[in-house]
C-alpha cells in the first residue's frame, strides 16, 4: 500500500529483513476511508448496476476507490453519492419516461453503448439527461434516462433515408474506419455532427452515393491508367492536380481525388 501511494511511509531494508514505517496520520486516514467505503457489491447496489460496470466506472476515473491489500477495491461512499448528485443536477425532471428513452441502468444490456462513456458525455454537457420524479429508485441510475437516438443513433430517418454508422460507412466505401473522419473533414463525405462530434449513425445513404459519384480513390485508377498509385499521383501533380487527401499507406489512408478532374486527365 505504501508502494501504491495509499499510505505515506517508507520501506527500509535491514539485511534480509524489511522495516516498514508508516505515518500515523496517513494510517488514520486510510482507516477512516475504509469505515466510509463500500464493497463492490454494495457500490453496485447503490448505483443500480453490476459489479462489472463499477469496475469500468473506476477505470474511467468516475468513482474513487481504495485498493485492498489482498486485491480488489473498496469504493468511497461519498464519491458514489456525489456522482449520482451530479447527474441529478444535470437532469431535467419528468413525470414518466417517453417510449424513446432508456434508463442508464439498462444501457449495459446493449453492446452498442458503454455506460461509463455515456455518463462522461452527460457530465461534459454533450448529452441531455432526464430524471423520473415518481420512482422508488430516485437514488440510482434506474431513475436517470437518455434518449435512445442520442445514444444509439437513427438507422432510418423520418424521410426514409437509411443512415449508417462510421463502421458501416467505411465498409460501404471500402476504406478503413480511420479514413472516414478524414473524408468528412476534407468535405468529400456528408455527415451529421453535433457540437463537432459525429453522430452514432450520422451518414445518410445518399452521402455514400454522392461520394461515389463525385470522388474516387487512387486504388480505383491504375486499372484505367496502367501505372502504380505513386506513379499516378506524381503524373497528376505534373498537370497541377492535387489530391484532396494525401496517401498514408501505413495508416490505411488512400489518395482521394475529384472524379471530374481525374477523368478529364485520363
PDB file of C-alpha atoms in Angstrom:
ATOM      1  CA  UNK A   1       0.000   0.000   0.000  1.00  0.00           C
ATOM      2  CA  UNK A   2       2.985   2.282   0.518  1.00  0.00           C
ATOM      3  CA  UNK A   3       4.306   1.461  -2.943  1.00  0.00           C
ATOM      4  CA  UNK A   4       0.862   2.115  -4.413  1.00  0.00           C
ATOM      5  CA  UNK A   5       0.630   5.500  -2.710  1.00  0.00           C
ATOM      6  CA  UNK A   6      -2.309   4.612  -0.459  1.00  0.00           C
ATOM      7  CA  UNK A   7      -0.186   5.011   2.699  1.00  0.00           C
ATOM      8  CA  UNK A   8       2.522   7.577   3.350  1.00  0.00           C
ATOM      9  CA  UNK A   9       5.621   5.881   4.660  1.00  0.00           C
ATOM     10  CA  UNK A  10       8.795   4.144   3.647  1.00  0.00           C
ATOM     11  CA  UNK A  11      10.338   0.702   3.411  1.00  0.00           C
ATOM     12  CA  UNK A  12      13.811   0.188   4.878  1.00  0.00           C
ATOM     13  CA  UNK A  13      15.863  -2.888   4.131  1.00  0.00           C
ATOM     14  CA  UNK A  14      17.809  -4.300   7.083  1.00  0.00           C
ATOM     15  CA  UNK A  15      19.763  -7.210   5.684  1.00  0.00           C
ATOM     16  CA  UNK A  16      17.262  -9.911   4.937  1.00  0.00           C
ATOM     17  CA  UNK A  17      14.523  -8.082   6.768  1.00  0.00           C
ATOM     18  CA  UNK A  18      12.449  -5.045   5.933  1.00  0.00           C
ATOM     19  CA  UNK A  19      11.334  -2.297   8.256  1.00  0.00           C
ATOM     20  CA  UNK A  20       8.048  -0.605   7.399  1.00  0.00           C
ATOM     21  CA  UNK A  21       7.493   2.924   8.691  1.00  0.00           C
ATOM     22  CA  UNK A  22       4.037   4.459   8.291  1.00  0.00           C
ATOM     23  CA  UNK A  23       2.874   7.984   9.146  1.00  0.00           C
ATOM     24  CA  UNK A  24       0.151   7.766  11.873  1.00  0.00           C
ATOM     25  CA  UNK A  25      -1.988  10.454  10.153  1.00  0.00           C
ATOM     26  CA  UNK A  26      -1.897   8.508   6.897  1.00  0.00           C
ATOM     27  CA  UNK A  27      -2.883   5.277   8.635  1.00  0.00           C
ATOM     28  CA  UNK A  28      -5.780   7.000  10.377  1.00  0.00           C
ATOM     29  CA  UNK A  29      -6.968   8.472   7.067  1.00  0.00           C
ATOM     30  CA  UNK A  30      -6.987   5.008   5.500  1.00  0.00           C
ATOM     31  CA  UNK A  31      -8.920   3.604   8.457  1.00  0.00           C
ATOM     32  CA  UNK A  32     -11.489   6.402   8.191  1.00  0.00           C
ATOM     33  CA  UNK A  33     -11.740   5.861   4.457  1.00  0.00           C
ATOM     34  CA  UNK A  34     -12.392   2.154   4.925  1.00  0.00           C
ATOM     35  CA  UNK A  35     -15.063   2.855   7.515  1.00  0.00           C
ATOM     36  CA  UNK A  36     -16.939   5.048   4.999  1.00  0.00           C
ATOM     37  CA  UNK A  37     -16.260   2.876   1.952  1.00  0.00           C
ATOM     38  CA  UNK A  38     -18.380   0.241   0.247  1.00  0.00           C
ATOM     39  CA  UNK A  39     -17.552  -3.135  -1.219  1.00  0.00           C
ATOM     40  CA  UNK A  40     -18.012  -3.667  -4.940  1.00  0.00           C
ATOM     41  CA  UNK A  41     -21.348  -5.445  -4.320  1.00  0.00           C
ATOM     42  CA  UNK A  42     -22.573  -2.573  -2.144  1.00  0.00           C
ATOM     43  CA  UNK A  43     -21.425   0.063  -4.645  1.00  0.00           C
ATOM     44  CA  UNK A  44     -23.199  -1.774  -7.471  1.00  0.00           C
ATOM     45  CA  UNK A  45     -26.398  -1.972  -5.402  1.00  0.00           C
ATOM     46  CA  UNK A  46     -26.215   1.721  -4.512  1.00  0.00           C
ATOM     47  CA  UNK A  47     -25.825   2.853  -8.137  1.00  0.00           C
ATOM     48  CA  UNK A  48     -28.197   0.247  -9.524  1.00  0.00           C
ATOM     49  CA  UNK A  49     -25.746  -1.514 -11.822  1.00  0.00           C
ATOM     50  CA  UNK A  50     -23.432  -4.541 -11.899  1.00  0.00           C
ATOM     51  CA  UNK A  51     -20.010  -5.205 -10.362  1.00  0.00           C
ATOM     52  CA  UNK A  52     -18.514  -5.236 -13.859  1.00  0.00           C
ATOM     53  CA  UNK A  53     -19.846  -1.718 -14.548  1.00  0.00           C
ATOM     54  CA  UNK A  54     -18.493  -0.496 -11.197  1.00  0.00           C
ATOM     55  CA  UNK A  55     -15.033  -1.640 -12.278  1.00  0.00           C
ATOM     56  CA  UNK A  56     -15.427   0.205 -15.593  1.00  0.00           C
ATOM     57  CA  UNK A  57     -16.504   3.359 -13.787  1.00  0.00           C
ATOM     58  CA  UNK A  58     -13.439   3.057 -11.570  1.00  0.00           C
ATOM     59  CA  UNK A  59     -11.109   2.653 -14.541  1.00  0.00           C
ATOM     60  CA  UNK A  60     -12.711   5.679 -16.190  1.00  0.00           C
ATOM     61  CA  UNK A  61     -11.976   7.766 -13.088  1.00  0.00           C
ATOM     62  CA  UNK A  62     -15.662   8.440 -12.392  1.00  0.00           C
ATOM     63  CA  UNK A  63     -15.619   6.980  -8.867  1.00  0.00           C
ATOM     64  CA  UNK A  64     -12.841   6.981  -6.268  1.00  0.00           C
ATOM     65  CA  UNK A  65     -11.553   3.676  -4.911  1.00  0.00           C
ATOM     66  CA  UNK A  66      -9.335   2.315  -2.155  1.00  0.00           C
ATOM     67  CA  UNK A  67      -7.164  -0.702  -3.046  1.00  0.00           C
ATOM     68  CA  UNK A  68      -7.375  -3.731  -0.803  1.00  0.00           C
ATOM     69  CA  UNK A  69      -4.162  -5.370   0.402  1.00  0.00           C
ATOM     70  CA  UNK A  70      -5.493  -8.766  -0.731  1.00  0.00           C
ATOM     71  CA  UNK A  71      -6.536  -7.414  -4.131  1.00  0.00           C
ATOM     72  CA  UNK A  72      -9.658  -5.701  -5.363  1.00  0.00           C
ATOM     73  CA  UNK A  73     -11.059  -2.324  -4.342  1.00  0.00           C
ATOM     74  CA  UNK A  74     -13.425  -0.633  -1.968  1.00  0.00           C
ATOM     75  CA  UNK A  75     -15.341   2.439  -3.107  1.00  0.00           C
ATOM     76  CA  UNK A  76     -15.715   5.761  -1.361  1.00  0.00           C
ATOM     77  CA  UNK A  77     -19.376   6.166  -0.382  1.00  0.00           C
ATOM     78  CA  UNK A  78     -19.271   9.951  -0.686  1.00  0.00           C
ATOM     79  CA  UNK A  79     -17.889   9.629  -4.224  1.00  0.00           C
ATOM     80  CA  UNK A  80     -20.772   7.329  -5.199  1.00  0.00           C
ATOM     81  CA  UNK A  81     -23.363   9.756  -3.847  1.00  0.00           C
ATOM     82  CA  UNK A  82     -21.535  12.688  -5.455  1.00  0.00           C
ATOM     83  CA  UNK A  83     -21.688  11.033  -8.882  1.00  0.00           C
ATOM     84  CA  UNK A  84     -25.436  10.474  -8.561  1.00  0.00           C
ATOM     85  CA  UNK A  85     -25.899  14.025  -7.268  1.00  0.00           C
ATOM     86  CA  UNK A  86     -24.005  15.498 -10.222  1.00  0.00           C
ATOM     87  CA  UNK A  87     -26.118  13.505 -12.664  1.00  0.00           C
ATOM     88  CA  UNK A  88     -29.387  14.507 -10.976  1.00  0.00           C
ATOM     89  CA  UNK A  89     -28.333  18.158 -11.060  1.00  0.00           C
ATOM     90  CA  UNK A  90     -27.849  17.930 -14.839  1.00  0.00           C
ATOM     91  CA  UNK A  91     -31.090  16.010 -15.410  1.00  0.00           C
ATOM     92  CA  UNK A  92     -34.379  17.562 -16.459  1.00  0.00           C
ATOM     93  CA  UNK A  93     -37.276  16.301 -14.282  1.00  0.00           C
ATOM     94  CA  UNK A  94     -40.144  14.445 -15.942  1.00  0.00           C
ATOM     95  CA  UNK A  95     -43.230  12.593 -14.742  1.00  0.00           C
ATOM     96  CA  UNK A  96     -42.678   9.422 -16.760  1.00  0.00           C
ATOM     97  CA  UNK A  97     -40.100   8.344 -19.363  1.00  0.00           C
ATOM     98  CA  UNK A  98     -41.125   8.505 -23.025  1.00  0.00           C
ATOM     99  CA  UNK A  99     -41.094   5.399 -25.208  1.00  0.00           C
ATOM    100  CA  UNK A 100     -37.888   6.518 -26.936  1.00  0.00           C
ATOM    101  CA  UNK A 101     -35.941   6.757 -23.664  1.00  0.00           C
ATOM    102  CA  UNK A 102     -33.719   4.246 -21.879  1.00  0.00           C
ATOM    103  CA  UNK A 103     -32.515   4.220 -18.260  1.00  0.00           C
ATOM    104  CA  UNK A 104     -28.783   4.486 -17.638  1.00  0.00           C
ATOM    105  CA  UNK A 105     -29.029   1.276 -15.610  1.00  0.00           C
ATOM    106  CA  UNK A 106     -30.277  -0.571 -18.722  1.00  0.00           C
ATOM    107  CA  UNK A 107     -27.523   0.596 -21.074  1.00  0.00           C
ATOM    108  CA  UNK A 108     -25.080  -2.267 -20.289  1.00  0.00           C
ATOM    109  CA  UNK A 109     -27.556  -4.698 -21.887  1.00  0.00           C
ATOM    110  CA  UNK A 110     -26.820  -3.001 -25.233  1.00  0.00           C
ATOM    111  CA  UNK A 111     -23.332  -3.608 -26.614  1.00  0.00           C
ATOM    112  CA  UNK A 112     -23.550  -0.501 -28.802  1.00  0.00           C
ATOM    113  CA  UNK A 113     -23.149   1.840 -25.809  1.00  0.00           C
ATOM    114  CA  UNK A 114     -20.780   1.814 -22.821  1.00  0.00           C
ATOM    115  CA  UNK A 115     -22.249   3.108 -19.551  1.00  0.00           C
ATOM    116  CA  UNK A 116     -19.054   4.881 -18.439  1.00  0.00           C
ATOM    117  CA  UNK A 117     -18.759   6.676 -21.802  1.00  0.00           C
ATOM    118  CA  UNK A 118     -22.405   7.803 -21.740  1.00  0.00           C
ATOM    119  CA  UNK A 119     -22.053   9.126 -18.180  1.00  0.00           C
ATOM    120  CA  UNK A 120     -18.900  11.008 -19.188  1.00  0.00           C
ATOM    121  CA  UNK A 121     -20.758  12.547 -22.140  1.00  0.00           C
ATOM    122  CA  UNK A 122     -23.532  13.691 -19.792  1.00  0.00           C
ATOM    123  CA  UNK A 123     -21.073  15.214 -17.321  1.00  0.00           C
ATOM    124  CA  UNK A 124     -19.295  17.013 -20.180  1.00  0.00           C
ATOM    125  CA  UNK A 125     -22.589  18.558 -21.273  1.00  0.00           C
ATOM    126  CA  UNK A 126     -22.681  16.727 -24.619  1.00  0.00           C
ATOM    127  CA  UNK A 127     -25.700  14.530 -23.866  1.00  0.00           C
ATOM    128  CA  UNK A 128     -29.051  15.617 -22.343  1.00  0.00           C
ATOM    129  CA  UNK A 129     -30.348  13.668 -19.345  1.00  0.00           C
ATOM    130  CA  UNK A 130     -33.806  13.250 -17.797  1.00  0.00           C
ATOM    131  CA  UNK A 131     -34.866  12.156 -14.301  1.00  0.00           C
ATOM    132  CA  UNK A 132     -38.091  10.411 -13.372  1.00  0.00           C
ATOM    133  CA  UNK A 133     -39.654  12.098 -10.356  1.00  0.00           C
ATOM    134  CA  UNK A 134     -42.171   9.498  -9.210  1.00  0.00           C
ATOM    135  CA  UNK A 135     -39.986   6.464  -8.643  1.00  0.00           C
ATOM    136  CA  UNK A 136     -38.666   4.462  -5.711  1.00  0.00           C
ATOM    137  CA  UNK A 137     -35.273   4.280  -7.456  1.00  0.00           C
ATOM    138  CA  UNK A 138     -34.616   8.028  -7.273  1.00  0.00           C
ATOM    139  CA  UNK A 139     -31.172   7.466  -5.782  1.00  0.00           C
ATOM    140  CA  UNK A 140     -29.902   5.149  -8.537  1.00  0.00           C
ATOM    141  CA  UNK A 141     -29.233   5.014 -12.271  1.00  0.00           C
ATOM    142  CA  UNK A 142     -32.675   3.422 -12.751  1.00  0.00           C
ATOM    143  CA  UNK A 143     -34.271   6.877 -12.438  1.00  0.00           C
ATOM    144  CA  UNK A 144     -31.986   8.625 -14.973  1.00  0.00           C
ATOM    145  CA  UNK A 145     -32.768   8.447 -18.684  1.00  0.00           C
ATOM    146  CA  UNK A 146     -31.279   9.356 -22.051  1.00  0.00           C
ATOM    147  CA  UNK A 147     -32.938   9.271 -25.465  1.00  0.00           C
ATOM    148  CA  UNK A 148     -32.166   6.167 -27.481  1.00  0.00           C
ATOM    149  CA  UNK A 149     -31.486   8.085 -30.694  1.00  0.00           C
ATOM    150  CA  UNK A 150     -28.944  10.281 -28.889  1.00  0.00           C
ATOM    151  CA  UNK A 151     -27.016   7.200 -27.732  1.00  0.00           C
ATOM    152  CA  UNK A 152     -27.566   4.630 -30.470  1.00  0.00           C
ATOM    153  CA  UNK A 153     -28.351   6.934 -33.405  1.00  0.00           C
ATOM    154  CA  UNK A 154     -31.062   6.660 -36.060  1.00  0.00           C
ATOM    155  CA  UNK A 155     -30.888   3.826 -38.566  1.00  0.00           C
ATOM    156  CA  UNK A 156     -33.888   5.065 -40.580  1.00  0.00           C
ATOM    157  CA  UNK A 157     -34.767   8.767 -40.734  1.00  0.00           C
ATOM    158  CA  UNK A 158     -38.351  10.108 -40.934  1.00  0.00           C
ATOM    159  CA  UNK A 159     -37.627  10.866 -44.597  1.00  0.00           C
ATOM    160  CA  UNK A 160     -36.997   7.158 -45.149  1.00  0.00           C
ATOM    161  CA  UNK A 161     -33.276   7.658 -45.832  1.00  0.00           C
ATOM    162  CA  UNK A 162     -31.105   4.871 -44.459  1.00  0.00           C
ATOM    163  CA  UNK A 163     -28.335   6.026 -42.112  1.00  0.00           C
ATOM    164  CA  UNK A 164     -25.015   4.349 -41.419  1.00  0.00           C
ATOM    165  CA  UNK A 165     -22.560   4.260 -38.535  1.00  0.00           C
ATOM    166  CA  UNK A 166     -18.877   5.063 -39.055  1.00  0.00           C
ATOM    167  CA  UNK A 167     -18.021   1.381 -39.463  1.00  0.00           C
ATOM    168  CA  UNK A 168     -20.912   0.794 -41.855  1.00  0.00           C
ATOM    169  CA  UNK A 169     -19.903   3.837 -43.926  1.00  0.00           C
ATOM    170  CA  UNK A 170     -16.302   2.592 -44.078  1.00  0.00           C
ATOM    171  CA  UNK A 171     -17.487  -0.844 -45.244  1.00  0.00           C
ATOM    172  CA  UNK A 172     -19.766   0.684 -47.884  1.00  0.00           C
ATOM    173  CA  UNK A 173     -16.893   2.770 -49.288  1.00  0.00           C
ATOM    174  CA  UNK A 174     -14.278   0.042 -48.878  1.00  0.00           C
ATOM    175  CA  UNK A 175     -11.985   2.183 -46.724  1.00  0.00           C
ATOM    176  CA  UNK A 176     -10.589   1.961 -43.193  1.00  0.00           C
ATOM    177  CA  UNK A 177     -12.603   3.358 -40.285  1.00  0.00           C
ATOM    178  CA  UNK A 178      -9.922   5.963 -39.545  1.00  0.00           C
ATOM    179  CA  UNK A 179     -10.311   7.371 -43.073  1.00  0.00           C
ATOM    180  CA  UNK A 180     -13.980   8.309 -42.566  1.00  0.00           C
ATOM    181  CA  UNK A 181     -13.419  11.436 -40.386  1.00  0.00           C
ATOM    182  CA  UNK A 182     -10.656  12.499 -42.787  1.00  0.00           C
ATOM    183  CA  UNK A 183     -13.093  12.345 -45.712  1.00  0.00           C
ATOM    184  CA  UNK A 184     -15.639  14.336 -43.671  1.00  0.00           C
ATOM    185  CA  UNK A 185     -13.053  16.980 -42.737  1.00  0.00           C
ATOM    186  CA  UNK A 186     -11.985  17.308 -46.395  1.00  0.00           C
ATOM    187  CA  UNK A 187     -15.594  17.913 -47.406  1.00  0.00           C
ATOM    188  CA  UNK A 188     -15.785  14.740 -49.511  1.00  0.00           C
ATOM    189  CA  UNK A 189     -18.341  12.943 -47.364  1.00  0.00           C
ATOM    190  CA  UNK A 190     -21.512  14.430 -45.931  1.00  0.00           C
ATOM    191  CA  UNK A 191     -22.165  13.657 -42.265  1.00  0.00           C
ATOM    192  CA  UNK A 192     -24.361  14.833 -39.416  1.00  0.00           C
ATOM    193  CA  UNK A 193     -22.448  16.183 -36.436  1.00  0.00           C
ATOM    194  CA  UNK A 194     -23.474  17.518 -33.039  1.00  0.00           C
ATOM    195  CA  UNK A 195     -21.177  20.008 -31.297  1.00  0.00           C
ATOM    196  CA  UNK A 196     -18.349  18.991 -33.620  1.00  0.00           C
ATOM    197  CA  UNK A 197     -18.783  15.254 -32.947  1.00  0.00           C
ATOM    198  CA  UNK A 198     -20.035  12.683 -35.462  1.00  0.00           C
ATOM    199  CA  UNK A 199     -23.384  11.144 -34.555  1.00  0.00           C
ATOM    200  CA  UNK A 200     -23.636   7.404 -33.931  1.00  0.00           C
ATOM    201  CA  UNK A 201     -25.425   6.901 -37.258  1.00  0.00           C
ATOM    202  CA  UNK A 202     -24.594  10.164 -38.973  1.00  0.00           C
ATOM    203  CA  UNK A 203     -24.078   9.061 -42.584  1.00  0.00           C
ATOM    204  CA  UNK A 204     -27.168   9.072 -44.793  1.00  0.00           C
ATOM    205  CA  UNK A 205     -27.053   6.609 -47.671  1.00  0.00           C
ATOM    206  CA  UNK A 206     -27.274   9.486 -50.145  1.00  0.00           C
ATOM    207  CA  UNK A 207     -23.903  10.704 -48.793  1.00  0.00           C
ATOM    208  CA  UNK A 208     -22.320   7.373 -49.768  1.00  0.00           C
ATOM    209  CA  UNK A 209     -23.838   7.642 -53.260  1.00  0.00           C
ATOM    210  CA  UNK A 210     -22.699  11.267 -53.502  1.00  0.00           C
ATOM    211  CA  UNK A 211     -19.105  10.326 -52.689  1.00  0.00           C
ATOM    212  CA  UNK A 212     -19.081   7.514 -55.251  1.00  0.00           C
ATOM    213  CA  UNK A 213     -20.456   9.844 -57.925  1.00  0.00           C
ATOM    214  CA  UNK A 214     -18.141  12.801 -57.301  1.00  0.00           C
ATOM    215  CA  UNK A 215     -14.929  11.365 -55.857  1.00  0.00           C
ATOM    216  CA  UNK A 216     -12.631   8.411 -56.328  1.00  0.00           C
ATOM    217  CA  UNK A 217      -9.693   6.807 -54.588  1.00  0.00           C
ATOM    218  CA  UNK A 218      -6.389   6.242 -56.315  1.00  0.00           C
ATOM    219  CA  UNK A 219      -6.765   2.481 -55.882  1.00  0.00           C
ATOM    220  CA  UNK A 220      -9.581   2.634 -58.471  1.00  0.00           C
ATOM    221  CA  UNK A 221      -7.477   4.286 -61.167  1.00  0.00           C
ATOM    222  CA  UNK A 222      -4.439   2.112 -62.025  1.00  0.00           C
ATOM    223  CA  UNK A 223      -6.631  -0.339 -63.951  1.00  0.00           C
ATOM    224  CA  UNK A 224      -7.507   2.523 -66.296  1.00  0.00           C
ATOM    225  CA  UNK A 225      -4.153   4.268 -66.454  1.00  0.00           C
ATOM    226  CA  UNK A 226      -1.871   1.247 -66.259  1.00  0.00           C
ATOM    227  CA  UNK A 227       0.501   2.798 -63.704  1.00  0.00           C
ATOM    228  CA  UNK A 228       1.028   2.466 -59.969  1.00  0.00           C
ATOM    229  CA  UNK A 229      -0.668   4.632 -57.329  1.00  0.00           C
ATOM    230  CA  UNK A 230       2.533   6.518 -56.620  1.00  0.00           C
ATOM    231  CA  UNK A 231       3.331   6.994 -60.281  1.00  0.00           C
ATOM    232  CA  UNK A 232      -0.196   8.182 -60.977  1.00  0.00           C
ATOM    233  CA  UNK A 233      -0.046  10.754 -58.192  1.00  0.00           C
ATOM    234  CA  UNK A 234       3.286  12.065 -59.486  1.00  0.00           C
ATOM    235  CA  UNK A 235       1.910  12.341 -63.023  1.00  0.00           C
ATOM    236  CA  UNK A 236      -1.204  14.167 -61.876  1.00  0.00           C
ATOM    237  CA  UNK A 237       0.867  16.646 -59.890  1.00  0.00           C
ATOM    238  CA  UNK A 238       2.791  17.485 -63.069  1.00  0.00           C
ATOM    239  CA  UNK A 239      -0.525  18.637 -64.528  1.00  0.00           C
ATOM    240  CA  UNK A 240      -1.281  20.711 -61.442  1.00  0.00           C
ATOM    241  CA  UNK A 241      -3.764  18.286 -59.905  1.00  0.00           C
ATOM    242  CA  UNK A 242      -3.529  17.770 -56.160  1.00  0.00           C
ATOM    243  CA  UNK A 243      -5.307  15.043 -54.163  1.00  0.00           C
ATOM    244  CA  UNK A 244      -7.950  16.151 -51.690  1.00  0.00           C
ATOM    245  CA  UNK A 245      -6.434  13.685 -49.206  1.00  0.00           C
ATOM    246  CA  UNK A 246      -2.761  12.654 -49.238  1.00  0.00           C
ATOM    247  CA  UNK A 247      -1.878   8.991 -49.040  1.00  0.00           C
ATOM    248  CA  UNK A 248      -0.626   7.340 -45.844  1.00  0.00           C
ATOM    249  CA  UNK A 249      -0.341   3.626 -46.542  1.00  0.00           C
ATOM    250  CA  UNK A 250       0.992   2.937 -43.041  1.00  0.00           C
ATOM    251  CA  UNK A 251      -2.351   4.001 -41.575  1.00  0.00           C
ATOM    252  CA  UNK A 252      -4.552   2.748 -44.425  1.00  0.00           C
ATOM    253  CA  UNK A 253      -5.226   6.177 -45.944  1.00  0.00           C
ATOM    254  CA  UNK A 254      -5.590   6.345 -49.738  1.00  0.00           C
ATOM    255  CA  UNK A 255      -5.378   9.313 -52.118  1.00  0.00           C
ATOM    256  CA  UNK A 256      -8.793  10.857 -52.808  1.00  0.00           C
ATOM    257  CA  UNK A 257      -9.477  12.837 -55.998  1.00  0.00           C
ATOM    258  CA  UNK A 258     -12.321  14.680 -57.684  1.00  0.00           C
ATOM    259  CA  UNK A 259     -13.649  12.428 -60.413  1.00  0.00           C
ATOM    260  CA  UNK A 260     -14.252  15.288 -62.849  1.00  0.00           C
ATOM    261  CA  UNK A 261     -10.578  16.337 -62.727  1.00  0.00           C
ATOM    262  CA  UNK A 262      -9.201  12.793 -62.937  1.00  0.00           C
ATOM    263  CA  UNK A 263     -11.408  11.683 -65.824  1.00  0.00           C
ATOM    264  CA  UNK A 264     -10.508  14.815 -67.797  1.00  0.00           C
ATOM    265  CA  UNK A 265      -6.835  13.908 -67.436  1.00  0.00           C
ATOM    266  CA  UNK A 266      -7.236  10.201 -68.188  1.00  0.00           C
TER     267      UNK A 266
END
